[in-house]
PDB file of C-alpha atoms and ligand atoms in Angstrom:
ATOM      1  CA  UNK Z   1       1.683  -6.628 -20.509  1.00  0.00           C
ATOM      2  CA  UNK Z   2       3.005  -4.544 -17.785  1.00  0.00           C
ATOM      3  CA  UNK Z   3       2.689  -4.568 -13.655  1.00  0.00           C
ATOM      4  CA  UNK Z   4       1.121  -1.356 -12.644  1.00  0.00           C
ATOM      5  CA  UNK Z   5       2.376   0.101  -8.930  1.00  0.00           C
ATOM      6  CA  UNK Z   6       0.767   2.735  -7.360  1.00  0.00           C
ATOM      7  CA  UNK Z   7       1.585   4.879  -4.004  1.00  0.00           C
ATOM      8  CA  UNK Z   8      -0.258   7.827  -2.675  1.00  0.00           C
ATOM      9  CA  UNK Z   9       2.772  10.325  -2.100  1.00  0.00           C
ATOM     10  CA  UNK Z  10       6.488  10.479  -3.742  1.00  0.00           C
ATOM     11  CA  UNK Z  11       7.728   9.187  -0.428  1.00  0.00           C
ATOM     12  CA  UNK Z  12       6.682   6.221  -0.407  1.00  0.00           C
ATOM     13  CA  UNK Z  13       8.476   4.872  -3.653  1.00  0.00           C
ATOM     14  CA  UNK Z  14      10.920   8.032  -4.139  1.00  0.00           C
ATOM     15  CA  UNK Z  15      13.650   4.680  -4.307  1.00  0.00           C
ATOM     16  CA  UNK Z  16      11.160   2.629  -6.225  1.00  0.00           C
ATOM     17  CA  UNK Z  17      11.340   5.526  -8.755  1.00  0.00           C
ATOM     18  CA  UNK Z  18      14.501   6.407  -8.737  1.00  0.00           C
ATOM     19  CA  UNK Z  19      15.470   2.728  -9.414  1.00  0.00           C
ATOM     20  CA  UNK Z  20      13.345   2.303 -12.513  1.00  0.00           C
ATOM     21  CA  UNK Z  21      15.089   2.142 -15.746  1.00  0.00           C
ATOM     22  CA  UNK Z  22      12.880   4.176 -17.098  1.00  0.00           C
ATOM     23  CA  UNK Z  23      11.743   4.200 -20.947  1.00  0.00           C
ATOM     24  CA  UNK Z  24       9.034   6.123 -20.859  1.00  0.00           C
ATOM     25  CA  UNK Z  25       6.582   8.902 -19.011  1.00  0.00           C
ATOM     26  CA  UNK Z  26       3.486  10.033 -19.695  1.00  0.00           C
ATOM     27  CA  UNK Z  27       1.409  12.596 -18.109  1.00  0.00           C
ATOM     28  CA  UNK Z  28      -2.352  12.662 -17.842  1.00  0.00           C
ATOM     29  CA  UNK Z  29      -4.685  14.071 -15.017  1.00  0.00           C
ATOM     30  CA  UNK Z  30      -2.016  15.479 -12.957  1.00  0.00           C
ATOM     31  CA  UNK Z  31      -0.488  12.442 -12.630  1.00  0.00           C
ATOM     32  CA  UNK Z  32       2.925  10.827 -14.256  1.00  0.00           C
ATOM     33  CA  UNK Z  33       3.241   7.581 -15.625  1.00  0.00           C
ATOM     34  CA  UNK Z  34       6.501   6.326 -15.416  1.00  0.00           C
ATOM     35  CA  UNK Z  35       7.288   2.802 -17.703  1.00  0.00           C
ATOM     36  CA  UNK Z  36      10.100   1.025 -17.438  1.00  0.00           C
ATOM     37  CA  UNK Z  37      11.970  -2.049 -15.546  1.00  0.00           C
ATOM     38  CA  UNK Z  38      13.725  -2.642 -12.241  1.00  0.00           C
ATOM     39  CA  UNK Z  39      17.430  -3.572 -12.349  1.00  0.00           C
ATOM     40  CA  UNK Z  40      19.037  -5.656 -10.338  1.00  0.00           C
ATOM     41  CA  UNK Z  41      14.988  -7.463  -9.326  1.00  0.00           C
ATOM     42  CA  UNK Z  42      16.223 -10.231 -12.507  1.00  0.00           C
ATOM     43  CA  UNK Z  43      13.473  -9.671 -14.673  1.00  0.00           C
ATOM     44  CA  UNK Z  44      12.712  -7.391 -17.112  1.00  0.00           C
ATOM     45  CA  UNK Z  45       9.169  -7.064 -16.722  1.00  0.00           C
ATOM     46  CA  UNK Z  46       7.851  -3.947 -17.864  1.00  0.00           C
ATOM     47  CA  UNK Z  47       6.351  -1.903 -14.858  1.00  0.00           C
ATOM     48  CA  UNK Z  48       4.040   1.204 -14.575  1.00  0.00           C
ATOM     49  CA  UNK Z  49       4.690   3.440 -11.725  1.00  0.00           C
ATOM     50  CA  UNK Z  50       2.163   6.608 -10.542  1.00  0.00           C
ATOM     51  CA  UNK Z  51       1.771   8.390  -7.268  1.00  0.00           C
ATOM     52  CA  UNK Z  52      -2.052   8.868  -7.087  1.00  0.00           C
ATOM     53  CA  UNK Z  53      -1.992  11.524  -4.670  1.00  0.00           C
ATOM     54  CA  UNK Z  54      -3.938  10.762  -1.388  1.00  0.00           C
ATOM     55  CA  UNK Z  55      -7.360   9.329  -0.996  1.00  0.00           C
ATOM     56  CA  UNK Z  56      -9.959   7.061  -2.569  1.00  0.00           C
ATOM     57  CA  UNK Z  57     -10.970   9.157  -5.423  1.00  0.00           C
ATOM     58  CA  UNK Z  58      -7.657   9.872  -6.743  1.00  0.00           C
ATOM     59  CA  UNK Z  59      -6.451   6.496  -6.257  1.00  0.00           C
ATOM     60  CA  UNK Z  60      -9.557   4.963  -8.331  1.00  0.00           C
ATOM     61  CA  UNK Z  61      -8.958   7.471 -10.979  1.00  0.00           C
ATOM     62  CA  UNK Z  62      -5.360   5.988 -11.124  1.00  0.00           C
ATOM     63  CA  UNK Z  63      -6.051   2.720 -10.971  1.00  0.00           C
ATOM     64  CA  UNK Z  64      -8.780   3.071 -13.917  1.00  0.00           C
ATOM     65  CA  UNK Z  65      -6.518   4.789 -16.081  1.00  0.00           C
ATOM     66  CA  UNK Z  66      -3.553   2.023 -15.321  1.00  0.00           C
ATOM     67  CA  UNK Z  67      -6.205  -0.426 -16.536  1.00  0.00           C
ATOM     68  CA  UNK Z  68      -7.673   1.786 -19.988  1.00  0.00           C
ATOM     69  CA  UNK Z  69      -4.406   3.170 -21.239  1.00  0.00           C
ATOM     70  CA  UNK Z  70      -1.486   1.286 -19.627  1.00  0.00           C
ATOM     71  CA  UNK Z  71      -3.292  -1.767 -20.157  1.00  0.00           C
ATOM     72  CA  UNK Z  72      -1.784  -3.362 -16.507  1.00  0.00           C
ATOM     73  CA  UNK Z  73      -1.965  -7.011 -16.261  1.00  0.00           C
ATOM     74  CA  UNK Z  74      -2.085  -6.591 -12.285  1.00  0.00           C
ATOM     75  CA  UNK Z  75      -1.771  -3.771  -9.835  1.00  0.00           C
ATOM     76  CA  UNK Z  76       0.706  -3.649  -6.724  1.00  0.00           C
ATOM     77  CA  UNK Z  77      -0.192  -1.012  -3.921  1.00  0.00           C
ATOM     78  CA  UNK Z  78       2.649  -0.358  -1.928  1.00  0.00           C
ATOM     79  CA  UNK Z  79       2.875   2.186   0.921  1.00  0.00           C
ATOM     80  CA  UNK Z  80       2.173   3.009   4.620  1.00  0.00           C
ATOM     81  CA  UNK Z  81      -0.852   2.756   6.985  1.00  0.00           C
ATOM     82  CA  UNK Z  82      -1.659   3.605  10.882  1.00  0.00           C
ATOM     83  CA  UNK Z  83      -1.915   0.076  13.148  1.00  0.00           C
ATOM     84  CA  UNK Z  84      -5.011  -0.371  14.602  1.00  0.00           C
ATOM     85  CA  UNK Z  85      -4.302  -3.725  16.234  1.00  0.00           C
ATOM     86  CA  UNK Z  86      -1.872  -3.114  19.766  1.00  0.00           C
ATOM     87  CA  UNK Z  87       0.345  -6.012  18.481  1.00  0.00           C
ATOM     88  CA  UNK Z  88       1.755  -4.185  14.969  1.00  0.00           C
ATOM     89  CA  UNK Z  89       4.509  -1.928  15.510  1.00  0.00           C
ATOM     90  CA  UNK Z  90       6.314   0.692  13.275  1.00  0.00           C
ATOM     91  CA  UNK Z  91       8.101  -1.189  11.140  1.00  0.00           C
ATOM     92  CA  UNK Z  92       5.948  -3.935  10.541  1.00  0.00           C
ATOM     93  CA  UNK Z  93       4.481  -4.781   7.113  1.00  0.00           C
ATOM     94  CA  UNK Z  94       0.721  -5.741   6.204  1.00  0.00           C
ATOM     95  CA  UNK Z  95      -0.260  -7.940   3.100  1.00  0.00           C
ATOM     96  CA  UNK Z  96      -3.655  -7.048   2.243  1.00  0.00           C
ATOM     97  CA  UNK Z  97      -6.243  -9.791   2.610  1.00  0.00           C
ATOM     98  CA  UNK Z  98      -9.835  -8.318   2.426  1.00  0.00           C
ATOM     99  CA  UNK Z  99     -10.245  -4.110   1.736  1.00  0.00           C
ATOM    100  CA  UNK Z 100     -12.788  -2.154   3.197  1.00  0.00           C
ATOM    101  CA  UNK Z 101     -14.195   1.339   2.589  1.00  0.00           C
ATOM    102  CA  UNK Z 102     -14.417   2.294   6.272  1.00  0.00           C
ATOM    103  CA  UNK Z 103     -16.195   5.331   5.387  1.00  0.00           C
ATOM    104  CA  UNK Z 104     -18.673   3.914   3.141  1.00  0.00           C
ATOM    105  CA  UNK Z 105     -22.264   4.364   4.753  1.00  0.00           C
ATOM    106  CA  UNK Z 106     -26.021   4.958   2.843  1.00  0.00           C
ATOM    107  CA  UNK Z 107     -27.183   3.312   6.032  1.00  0.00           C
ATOM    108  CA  UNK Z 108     -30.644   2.967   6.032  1.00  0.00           C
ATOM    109  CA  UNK Z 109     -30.830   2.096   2.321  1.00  0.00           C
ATOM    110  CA  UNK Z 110     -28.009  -0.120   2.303  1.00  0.00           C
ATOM    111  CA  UNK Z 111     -26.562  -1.638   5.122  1.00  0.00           C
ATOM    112  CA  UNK Z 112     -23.522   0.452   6.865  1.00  0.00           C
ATOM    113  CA  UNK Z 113     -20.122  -0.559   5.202  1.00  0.00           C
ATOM    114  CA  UNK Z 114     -21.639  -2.348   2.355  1.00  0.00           C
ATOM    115  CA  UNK Z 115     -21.050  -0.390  -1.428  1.00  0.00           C
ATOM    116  CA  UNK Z 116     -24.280   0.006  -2.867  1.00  0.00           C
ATOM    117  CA  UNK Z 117     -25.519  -1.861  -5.988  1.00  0.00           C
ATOM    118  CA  UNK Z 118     -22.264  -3.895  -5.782  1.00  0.00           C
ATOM    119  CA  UNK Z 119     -23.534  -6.015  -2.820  1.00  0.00           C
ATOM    120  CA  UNK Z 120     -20.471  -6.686  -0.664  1.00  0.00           C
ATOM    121  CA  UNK Z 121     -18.437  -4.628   2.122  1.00  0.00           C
ATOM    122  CA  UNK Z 122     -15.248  -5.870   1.326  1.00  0.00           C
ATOM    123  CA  UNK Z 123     -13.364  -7.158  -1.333  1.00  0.00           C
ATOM    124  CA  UNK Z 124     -10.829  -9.742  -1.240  1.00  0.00           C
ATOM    125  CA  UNK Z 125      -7.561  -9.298  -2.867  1.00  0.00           C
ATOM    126  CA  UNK Z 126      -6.228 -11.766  -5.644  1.00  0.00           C
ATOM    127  CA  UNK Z 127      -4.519 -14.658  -3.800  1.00  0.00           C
ATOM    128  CA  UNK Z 128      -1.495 -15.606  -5.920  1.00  0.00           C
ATOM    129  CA  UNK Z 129      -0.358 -11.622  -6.580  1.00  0.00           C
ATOM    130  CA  UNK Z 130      -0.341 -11.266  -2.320  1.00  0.00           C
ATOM    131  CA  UNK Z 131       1.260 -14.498  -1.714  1.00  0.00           C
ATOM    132  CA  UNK Z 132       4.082 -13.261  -4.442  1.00  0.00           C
ATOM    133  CA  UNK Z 133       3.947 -10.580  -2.469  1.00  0.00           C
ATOM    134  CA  UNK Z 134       4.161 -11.894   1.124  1.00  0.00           C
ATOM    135  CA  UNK Z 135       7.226 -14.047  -0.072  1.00  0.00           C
ATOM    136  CA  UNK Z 136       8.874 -10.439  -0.846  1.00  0.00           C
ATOM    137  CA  UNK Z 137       8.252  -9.121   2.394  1.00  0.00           C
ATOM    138  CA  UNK Z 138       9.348 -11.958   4.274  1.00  0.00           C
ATOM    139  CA  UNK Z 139      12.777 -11.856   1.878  1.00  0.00           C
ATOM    140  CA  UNK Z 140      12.947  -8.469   2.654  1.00  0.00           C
ATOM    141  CA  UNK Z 141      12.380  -8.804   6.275  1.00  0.00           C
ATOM    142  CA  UNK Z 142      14.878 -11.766   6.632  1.00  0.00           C
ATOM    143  CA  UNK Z 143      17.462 -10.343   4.086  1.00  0.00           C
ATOM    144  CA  UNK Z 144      16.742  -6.986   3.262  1.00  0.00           C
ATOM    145  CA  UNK Z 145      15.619  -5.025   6.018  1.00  0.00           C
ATOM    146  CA  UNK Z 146      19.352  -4.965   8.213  1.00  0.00           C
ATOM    147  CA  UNK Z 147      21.103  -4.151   4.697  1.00  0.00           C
ATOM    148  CA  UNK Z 148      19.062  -1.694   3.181  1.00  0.00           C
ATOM    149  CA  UNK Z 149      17.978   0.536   6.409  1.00  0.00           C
ATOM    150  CA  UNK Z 150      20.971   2.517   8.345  1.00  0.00           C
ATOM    151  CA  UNK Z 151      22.151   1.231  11.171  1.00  0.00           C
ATOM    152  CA  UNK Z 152      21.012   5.242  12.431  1.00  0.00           C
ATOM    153  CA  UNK Z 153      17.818   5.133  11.071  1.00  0.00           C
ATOM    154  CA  UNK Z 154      16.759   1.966  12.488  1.00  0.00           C
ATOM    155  CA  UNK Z 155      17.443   3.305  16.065  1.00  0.00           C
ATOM    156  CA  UNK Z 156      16.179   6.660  16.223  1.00  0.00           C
ATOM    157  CA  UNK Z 157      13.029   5.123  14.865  1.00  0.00           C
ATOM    158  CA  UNK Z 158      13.509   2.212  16.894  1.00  0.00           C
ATOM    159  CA  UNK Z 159      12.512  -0.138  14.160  1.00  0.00           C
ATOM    160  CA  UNK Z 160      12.093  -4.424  15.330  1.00  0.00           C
ATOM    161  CA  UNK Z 161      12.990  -6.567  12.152  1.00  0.00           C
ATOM    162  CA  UNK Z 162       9.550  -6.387  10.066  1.00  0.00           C
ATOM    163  CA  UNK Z 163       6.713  -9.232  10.918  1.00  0.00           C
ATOM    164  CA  UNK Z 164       5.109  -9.523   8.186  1.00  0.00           C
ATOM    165  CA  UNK Z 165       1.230  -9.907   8.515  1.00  0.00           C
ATOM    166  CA  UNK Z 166      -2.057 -11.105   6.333  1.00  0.00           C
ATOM    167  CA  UNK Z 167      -4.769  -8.957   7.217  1.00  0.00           C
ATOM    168  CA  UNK Z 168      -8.140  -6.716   6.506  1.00  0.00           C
ATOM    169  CA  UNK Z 169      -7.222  -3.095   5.428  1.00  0.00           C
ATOM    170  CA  UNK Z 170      -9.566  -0.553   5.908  1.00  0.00           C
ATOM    171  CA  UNK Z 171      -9.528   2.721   3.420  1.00  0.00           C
ATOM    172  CA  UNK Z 172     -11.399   6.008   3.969  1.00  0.00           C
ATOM    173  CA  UNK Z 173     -11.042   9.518   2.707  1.00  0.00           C
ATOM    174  CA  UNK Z 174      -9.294  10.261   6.907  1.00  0.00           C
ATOM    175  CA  UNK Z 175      -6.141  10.418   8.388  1.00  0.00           C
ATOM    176  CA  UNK Z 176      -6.994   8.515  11.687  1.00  0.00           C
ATOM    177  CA  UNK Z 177      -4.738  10.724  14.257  1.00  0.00           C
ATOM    178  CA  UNK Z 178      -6.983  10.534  17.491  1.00  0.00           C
ATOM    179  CA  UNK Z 179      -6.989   7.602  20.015  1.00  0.00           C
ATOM    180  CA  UNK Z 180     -10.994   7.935  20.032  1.00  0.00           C
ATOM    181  CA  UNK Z 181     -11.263   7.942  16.465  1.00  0.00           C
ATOM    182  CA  UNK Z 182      -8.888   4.429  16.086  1.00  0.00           C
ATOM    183  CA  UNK Z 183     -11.238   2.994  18.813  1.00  0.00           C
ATOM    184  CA  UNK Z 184     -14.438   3.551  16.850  1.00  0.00           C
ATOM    185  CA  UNK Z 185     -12.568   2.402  13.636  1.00  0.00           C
ATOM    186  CA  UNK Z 186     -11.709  -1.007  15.480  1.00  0.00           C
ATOM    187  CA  UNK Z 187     -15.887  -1.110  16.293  1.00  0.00           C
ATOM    188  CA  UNK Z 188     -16.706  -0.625  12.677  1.00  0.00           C
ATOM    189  CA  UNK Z 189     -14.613  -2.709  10.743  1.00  0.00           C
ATOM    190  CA  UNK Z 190     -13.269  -5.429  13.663  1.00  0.00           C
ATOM    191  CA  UNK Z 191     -11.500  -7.660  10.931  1.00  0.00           C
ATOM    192  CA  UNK Z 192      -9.251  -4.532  10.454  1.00  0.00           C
ATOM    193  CA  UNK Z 193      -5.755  -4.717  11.328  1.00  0.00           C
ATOM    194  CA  UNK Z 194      -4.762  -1.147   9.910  1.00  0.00           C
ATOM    195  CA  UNK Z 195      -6.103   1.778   7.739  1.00  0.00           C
ATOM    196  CA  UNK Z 196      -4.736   3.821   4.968  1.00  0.00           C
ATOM    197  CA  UNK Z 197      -6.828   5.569   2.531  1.00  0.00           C
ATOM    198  CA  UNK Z 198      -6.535   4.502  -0.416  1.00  0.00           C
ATOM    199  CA  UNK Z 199      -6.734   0.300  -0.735  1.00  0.00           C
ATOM    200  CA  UNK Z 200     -10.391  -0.710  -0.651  1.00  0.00           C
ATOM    201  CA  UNK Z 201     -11.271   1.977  -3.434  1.00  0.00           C
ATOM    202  CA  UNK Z 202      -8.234   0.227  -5.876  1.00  0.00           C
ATOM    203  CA  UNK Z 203      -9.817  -3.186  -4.929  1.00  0.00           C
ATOM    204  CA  UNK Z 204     -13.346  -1.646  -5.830  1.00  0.00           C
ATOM    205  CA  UNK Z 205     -11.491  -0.324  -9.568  1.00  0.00           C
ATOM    206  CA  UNK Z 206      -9.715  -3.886  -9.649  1.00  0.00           C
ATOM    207  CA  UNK Z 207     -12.774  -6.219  -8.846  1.00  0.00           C
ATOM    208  CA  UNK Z 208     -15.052  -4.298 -11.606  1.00  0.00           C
ATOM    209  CA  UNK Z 209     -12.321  -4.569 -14.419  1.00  0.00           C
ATOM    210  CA  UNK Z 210     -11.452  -8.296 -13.402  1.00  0.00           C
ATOM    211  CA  UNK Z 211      -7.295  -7.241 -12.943  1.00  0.00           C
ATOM    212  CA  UNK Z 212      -5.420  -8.851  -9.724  1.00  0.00           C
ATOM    213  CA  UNK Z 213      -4.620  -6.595  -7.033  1.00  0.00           C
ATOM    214  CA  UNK Z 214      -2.476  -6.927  -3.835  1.00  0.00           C
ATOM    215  CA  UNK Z 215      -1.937  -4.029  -1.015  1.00  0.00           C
ATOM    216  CA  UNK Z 216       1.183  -4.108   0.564  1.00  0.00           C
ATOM    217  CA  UNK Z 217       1.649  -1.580   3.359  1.00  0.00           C
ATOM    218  CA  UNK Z 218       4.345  -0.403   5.892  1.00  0.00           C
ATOM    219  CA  UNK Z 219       3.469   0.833   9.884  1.00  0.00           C
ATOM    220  CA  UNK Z 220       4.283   4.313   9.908  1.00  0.00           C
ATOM    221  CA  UNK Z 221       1.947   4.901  12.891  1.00  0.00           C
ATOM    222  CA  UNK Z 222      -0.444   3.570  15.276  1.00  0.00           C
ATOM    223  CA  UNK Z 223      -3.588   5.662  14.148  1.00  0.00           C
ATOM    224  CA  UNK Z 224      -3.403   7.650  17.379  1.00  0.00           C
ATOM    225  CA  UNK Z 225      -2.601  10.687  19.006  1.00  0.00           C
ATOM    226  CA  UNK Z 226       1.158  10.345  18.086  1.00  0.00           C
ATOM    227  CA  UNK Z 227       0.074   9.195  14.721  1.00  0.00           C
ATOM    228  CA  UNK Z 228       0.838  12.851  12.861  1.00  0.00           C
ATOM    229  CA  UNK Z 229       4.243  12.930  14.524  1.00  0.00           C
ATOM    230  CA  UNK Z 230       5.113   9.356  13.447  1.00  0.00           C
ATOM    231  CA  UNK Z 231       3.732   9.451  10.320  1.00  0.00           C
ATOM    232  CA  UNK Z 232       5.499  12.254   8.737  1.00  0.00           C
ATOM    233  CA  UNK Z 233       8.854  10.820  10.323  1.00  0.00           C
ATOM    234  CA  UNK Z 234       8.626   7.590   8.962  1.00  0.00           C
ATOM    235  CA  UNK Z 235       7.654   8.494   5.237  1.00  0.00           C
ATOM    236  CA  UNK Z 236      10.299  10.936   5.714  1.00  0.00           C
ATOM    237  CA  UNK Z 237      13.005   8.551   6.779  1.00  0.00           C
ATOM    238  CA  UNK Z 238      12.229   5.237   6.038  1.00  0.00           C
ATOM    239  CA  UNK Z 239       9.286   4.205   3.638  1.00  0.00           C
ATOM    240  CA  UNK Z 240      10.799   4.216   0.581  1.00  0.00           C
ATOM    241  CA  UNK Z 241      13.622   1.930   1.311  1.00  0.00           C
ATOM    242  CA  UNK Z 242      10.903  -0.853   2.612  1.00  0.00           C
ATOM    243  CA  UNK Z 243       8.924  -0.522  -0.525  1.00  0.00           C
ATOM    244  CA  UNK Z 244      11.873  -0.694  -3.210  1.00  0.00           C
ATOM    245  CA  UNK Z 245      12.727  -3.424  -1.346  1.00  0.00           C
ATOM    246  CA  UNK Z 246       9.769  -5.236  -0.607  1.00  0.00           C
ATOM    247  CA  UNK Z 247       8.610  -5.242  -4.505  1.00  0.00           C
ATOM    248  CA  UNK Z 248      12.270  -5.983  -5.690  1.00  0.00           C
ATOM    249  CA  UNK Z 249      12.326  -9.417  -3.455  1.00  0.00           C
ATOM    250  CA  UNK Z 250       8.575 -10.101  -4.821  1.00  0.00           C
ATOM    251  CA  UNK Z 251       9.435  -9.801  -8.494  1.00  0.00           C
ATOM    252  CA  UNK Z 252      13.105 -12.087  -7.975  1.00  0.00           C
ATOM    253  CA  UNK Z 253      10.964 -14.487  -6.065  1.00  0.00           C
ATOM    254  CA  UNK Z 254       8.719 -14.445  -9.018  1.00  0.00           C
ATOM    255  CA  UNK Z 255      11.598 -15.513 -11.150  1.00  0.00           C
ATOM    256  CA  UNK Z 256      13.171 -18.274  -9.280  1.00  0.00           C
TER     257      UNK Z 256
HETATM  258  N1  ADE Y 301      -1.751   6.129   6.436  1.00  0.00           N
HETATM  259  C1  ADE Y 301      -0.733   6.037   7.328  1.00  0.00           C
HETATM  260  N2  ADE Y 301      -1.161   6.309   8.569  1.00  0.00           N
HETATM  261  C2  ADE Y 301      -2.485   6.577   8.455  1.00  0.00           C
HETATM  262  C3  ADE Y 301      -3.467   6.941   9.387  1.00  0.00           C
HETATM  263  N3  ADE Y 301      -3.188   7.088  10.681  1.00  0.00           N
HETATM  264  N4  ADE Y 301      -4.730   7.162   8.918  1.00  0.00           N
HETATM  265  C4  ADE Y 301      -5.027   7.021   7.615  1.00  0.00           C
HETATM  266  N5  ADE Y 301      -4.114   6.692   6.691  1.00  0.00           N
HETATM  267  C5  ADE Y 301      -2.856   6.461   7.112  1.00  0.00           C
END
């Protein structure tokens, strides 16, 4: 059985892909479906990569599809998010620990947050698949990050050696690029450390089906009023390099 990955946009695993010894692709819903295994990560589990394309619909779509056709044993989320916590910086790397649909409200039938007829407001993701997955970032951090980003890169971005966090993720169909709008997110879901937009819907697809799931995700931005300028630089300049990186330590860890 193979390990599905998922990112929104190309950017985000444009290294990931381009590092796949690929076997096969398949194309359905817009969407390619690229098989095959990662050199040089010392195993030759068989992987599914897909970009889902941005937001919670298209990533649940994905994520289904993974599951029905590609039959995925587990499913890795790796890209970036906006901090909403002052003490992440760009740079710094999030391990999913409970997702939440930010945006999810049929307030006054259901209580705000929670997802209606399912009967919780967040779901949790699997605990072995993040902790595989926190060893990877840490590896990467420790080992990886110096090596694999340019010297130039890291200071015109000005990026610290990743920490390397366990936290809530909140998803919602938004780009959060206001300072107001990140304060009201940090009422509403408190627990949240950053938000992205499409995590808590995968979780949602995951916990249904009964398949593992862990979120990894990158700073690119602090959900603010700088957050469209920093975003688009750092998916430009650096996300992809964290991501190949991050999931190549996490499957050699797996191994060893
Ligand atoms: N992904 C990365 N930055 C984000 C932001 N500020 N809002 C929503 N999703 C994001």
């Amino acid at each position: 059985m193979s390990l599905g990955i998922m990112c929104a946009i190309p950017q985000e695993a444009s290294r990931l892909a381009g590092a796949l010894a690929r076997e096969h692709e398949h194309v359905h819903g817009g969407r390619t479906y690229y098989t095959g295994t990662l050199p040089g990560a010392g195993t030759s589990e068989r992987i599914v990569l897909v970009y889902s394309r941005v937001g919670k619909v298209a990533a649940a779509a994905t994520a289904q599809h993974l599951i029905d056709v590609h039959r995925v044993k587990a499913i890795i989320f790796t890209g970036v998010a906006g901090a909403l916590t002052p003490d992440l910086r760009v740079g710094d790397i999030v391990v999913a620990q409970n997702l939440w649909q930010h945006d999810m409200d049929a307030s006054p039938i259901f209580p705000p947050l929670e997802i209606p007829l399912l009967g919780v407001s967040s779901i949790a993701a699997d605990e072995s698949l993040s902790a595989r997955l926190r060893a990877g970032a840490e590896a990467f951090a420790r080992e990886g990050f110096e090596h694999d980003v340019p010297r130039a890169v890291r200071e015109e971005l000005r990026l610290p050696t990743p920490r390397v966090v366990v936290g809530d993720i909140a998803s919602g169909d938004r780009f959060v690029s206001t300072d107001a709008e990140r304060a009201a997110l940090r009422q509403r879901v408190p627990s949240a450390v950053c938000v992205e937009m499409e995590g808590a819907a995968v979780a949602q697809v995951c916990h249904e089906q009964g398949v593992p799931l862990a979120v990894v995700r990158v700073i690119s931005d602090s959900a603010n009023d700088h957050a469209a300028r920093d975003f688009e630089r750092f998916i430009t300049e650096a996300a992809s390099v964290y991501g190949l990186g991050i999931i190549r330590k996490a499957l050699l860890l797996d191994r060893s």
